[in-house]
Amino acid sequence: MTAYSLQEVLEITNGNLNGNTGGMHIRFLSFDSRTVLAGPETLFFALRGNLRDGHQYVRDAYLRGVRAFVVEEVPKLSDFTEAVFIRVPDSLEALQKLAAYHRDRFHYPVVGITGSNGKTIVKEWLSELMAPEYKIIRSPRSYNSQIGNPLSVWLMDEQFNLAIFEAGISKPGEMEKLEKLLHPEWGVFTHLGQAHLENFRNQRHLVKEKLQLFNHSKHFVYCSDFGELQKAVTTKKTEGWSADLFRWSQEDEDADLFINKVERRKDGSQLHAIFSGDEVEIFLPFTDDAYVENGIHCWATMLAMGYKPGSFEARFSRLAPVAMRLELKKGQHGAIVIDDSYNSDTGSLLNALDFLKQQAGNSGKRSTVILSDILQSGIPEEQLYGQVAEYLALRKVDRFIGIGPKINRYQDFFPVGDKAFYNSTEDFLQHLNGGNFRDEVILLKGARTFRFDLISDMLQEKVHQTVLEINMSALAHNLKIYRQKLKPETRIMAMVKAFSYGTGSTEVARVLQFHGADYLAVAIADEGVALRREGIELPIVVMNPEEHSFDAMIENRLEPNIYRLELLKNFETALHRNAMRNFPVHVKLDTGMKRLGFESEEHLEELVAFVQERDTIYIRSIFSHLAVSDEPVEDSFTEKQFERFDALSRIVTDGFDYKILKHILNSAGIERFSGRQYDMVRLGIGLYGVSSFVQNELQNVATLRTTISQIRTVQAGETIGYGRKGVAKENMHIAVLPIGYADGFNRLLSNGVGSVSVKGKRAPVVGNICMDMCMVDVTGLDAEEGDRVIVFGEEIPVGEVADELHTIPYEVLTSVGQRVKRVYFAE
Ligand SMILES: *Cc1c(COP(=O)(O)O)cnc(C)c1O
């Protein structure tokens, strides 16, 4: 990865220096203090936005170890004794300059994509379609703005040979800046629609601005059927624009790629075209107009780039819709849910409606739209909702539900017979009951803040009635509680091993990342790889690094726990093989647990000598683990562990002139020995809401719940379940629950040892728990089929279940079966 010295940054940005650049090197750029990863190697840009002023977060970034800042105003230096500030007139411009400098160091082609819709899809698809021939760097997710693009460009390095970036603008003048930054050799213009017109005089003005991205491009690919685009291209040509044009069309036979027939089939579309006088074709597994068009943009681009017809077309048949957009899910009672809960502009509404009608048409079901207020459209409300209503009428939607105070005001606009309006998502959910939606295709379209994902969850078919509910707000709350027990500069490593103690990996990691955890720890490399694949960026430690996974670890920036020298030597060989330098590792000491770790001075001295002689390894931290932090009667043992830790860790820290982080406390340790927090702590079970000491401060995170499948009457003297272990002493009502030991409801809880909660009352287990089911006694309780049942959670603490099983909460949490669906919610 690239590194720049601060001196270089100073020269590139042409700023004013305050402080001493020392030998500082920068590898990461950040403008959000919450996501700072490696503080000492990060350059923080204080950007002024509409909502926030980055200068307010300089202190927070400083506490997270950042020492280099680009600012418009220098704060009081005495508060930031170790920091260096580069003062510039405009931080955003400085960020762009630095990125532009970086971009110009690479000479491989850059493809720039712009347009009103479809940029992300075309970028993702092109990357997939051309992956066999190129090593491609592309903008992450939809990093297409003034800030997103510099961050994308920063990812360029020597290992790639093609870059694909998307560029979006919201105001005149912005594209010119992106042009300077991206310098695309290739230009692609996707769909031209009405979206995002607000700051432009008209469509012509918008197109002209967008085309500026390609002022110095050598090649330009576009669809000439967009009249306004064709006009602008012609004008630009007469003004001396030198790009080679590659044009596709469904109307003009003279186009470079002339699409002469689109054959709709049940499973997709067969496209026939003429290219260089020859007949060519591809099959796309889509029928939706927008997807077909995006497929053609990709096809045209590849032909323009020199792909030979007949060599690559089969790849198109394997394309999949780009995630997060128009996801199809199976709903309850024969319904189908189209989940587009992250988008609410009118441009994408029309696309989504087409998709809806098509799904409804194919399946013979009715069509329903659930739509939230449309935010930030820039169009006057009356006009906006008038347009929405017109779209719904055009597409003949059968049923409409509007959610939000604004859309509520325009109820009369909607010419749909079956319509309803609610003020908020919560309001709607309260009125929702099981049978509301049947045999219809439901389009869910809402602005992010409306949390339509909650509606989506409710409407989806529940495959198995047993779920583990994870309360994300409670998780964030618990993190905060521990943070308050620590000094502000102490880092927190959040333990997400074993699927975050059973609660699920990526979702939990994402929340922890957002709320400012500094490090994550997993048990094995695979868990870390899964997190990286889902876009988790925090540094991750692997507690149990196995040799066969070293390459995967290096590739995914997963940092090993080193507990003996042999292991480090083998890891070092792998680093060498991968040409890696300064790769962070964590050294584990054994101070009394007798599990893994260095125990003797001699071995540590060998370790130090080994690392000193090599530039492959960088010791990021040194740590140990407490055996009895939660047992006050054993505190003298814990004290001995601390002393041993001090003595042993000194051997390592003294061996290097850089800072090595020290840490020893786990959850109970933080609660009881905060004087020993050193530089970092490792927080586990407390995050998930369990503690022996501060339980009342924590909130419950995980709730294992199920529903009653059936209630039946058992006569006195009859027996219940396998082995006839449950005996009815008198007539009783029993409820059958769809949860068994395969779901983690331990069989040792059979025959009255364990109980569940129904409407706040306890119902003891009767008979033996089966693999997928169990029976509980609901005699005298007001229980009905379909009622919610809590196995553990707020009403039955995990600790209580653990006691019944003579085990610890850790085991109960991590035993919840993989087939139990994890559902996440925030309050
Ligand atoms: C699991 C683990 C922790 C976290 O312990 P909790 O008691 O859950 O807080 C800390 N350190 C190490 C090495 C661990 O394996």
CSV table of N, CA and C and ligand atoms in Angstrom, one decimal, residues 495 497 501 543 588 595 623 625 665-668 682-686 810, ligand 1:
chain,number,residue,atom,x,y,z
A,495,MET,N,-14.6,-8.2,21.2
A,495,MET,CA,-14.4,-9.6,20.8
A,495,MET,C,-15.6,-10.1,20.0
A,497,LYS,N,-15.5,-13.0,18.3
A,497,LYS,CA,-15.2,-14.5,18.0
A,497,LYS,C,-16.5,-15.3,18.2
A,501,TYR,N,-20.2,-14.1,19.9
A,501,TYR,CA,-20.8,-14.9,21.0
A,501,TYR,C,-22.2,-15.3,20.6
A,543,MET,N,-7.2,-14.7,16.9
A,543,MET,CA,-6.7,-15.3,18.1
A,543,MET,C,-6.0,-16.7,17.9
A,588,LYS,N,1.3,-12.7,22.5
A,588,LYS,CA,0.5,-13.1,23.7
A,588,LYS,C,1.5,-13.6,24.8
A,595,ARG,N,-2.4,-21.4,29.1
A,595,ARG,CA,-3.1,-21.8,27.9
A,595,ARG,C,-2.1,-21.5,26.8
A,623,PHE,N,0.0,-8.6,24.9
A,623,PHE,CA,-1.1,-8.8,25.8
A,623,PHE,C,-1.1,-10.1,26.6
A,625,HIS,N,-4.0,-12.7,29.3
A,625,HIS,CA,-5.4,-12.9,29.6
A,625,HIS,C,-5.5,-13.3,31.1
A,665,LEU,N,-7.1,-6.5,30.2
A,665,LEU,CA,-8.4,-6.7,30.8
A,665,LEU,C,-9.5,-7.2,29.9
A,666,ASN,N,-10.3,-8.1,30.4
A,666,ASN,CA,-11.5,-8.5,29.7
A,666,ASN,C,-12.7,-7.8,30.3
A,667,SER,N,-13.9,-8.2,30.0
A,667,SER,CA,-15.1,-7.5,30.6
A,667,SER,C,-15.0,-7.3,32.1
A,668,ALA,N,-14.9,-8.5,32.8
A,668,ALA,CA,-14.9,-8.4,34.3
A,668,ALA,C,-13.7,-7.6,34.7
A,682,ARG,N,-10.0,-5.6,26.2
A,682,ARG,CA,-10.7,-6.6,25.3
A,682,ARG,C,-12.0,-6.9,25.8
A,683,LEU,N,-13.0,-6.3,25.2
A,683,LEU,CA,-14.4,-6.4,25.7
A,683,LEU,C,-15.2,-7.5,25.0
A,684,GLY,N,-15.7,-8.4,25.8
A,684,GLY,CA,-16.4,-9.5,25.2
A,684,GLY,C,-17.9,-9.6,25.8
A,685,ILE,N,-18.1,-10.5,26.7
A,685,ILE,CA,-19.4,-10.8,27.2
A,685,ILE,C,-20.2,-9.6,27.6
A,686,GLY,N,-19.6,-8.6,28.2
A,686,GLY,CA,-20.3,-7.4,28.6
A,686,GLY,C,-21.0,-6.7,27.5
A,810,TYR,N,-21.7,-17.7,28.6
A,810,TYR,CA,-21.0,-17.8,27.3
A,810,TYR,C,-21.4,-19.0,26.5
B,1,LIG,C1,-12.8,-14.1,24.8
B,1,LIG,C2,-11.6,-13.3,25.2
B,1,LIG,C3,-11.8,-12.1,25.9
B,1,LIG,C4,-13.1,-11.5,26.3
B,1,LIG,O1,-13.5,-12.0,27.5
B,1,LIG,P1,-14.9,-11.6,28.2
B,1,LIG,O2,-14.9,-12.3,29.5
B,1,LIG,O3,-16.0,-12.2,27.3
B,1,LIG,O4,-14.9,-10.1,28.2
B,1,LIG,C5,-10.7,-11.3,26.1
B,1,LIG,N1,-9.4,-11.8,25.8
B,1,LIG,C6,-9.2,-13.0,25.2
B,1,LIG,C7,-7.9,-13.4,24.9
B,1,LIG,C8,-10.3,-13.8,24.9
B,1,LIG,O5,-10.2,-15.0,24.3
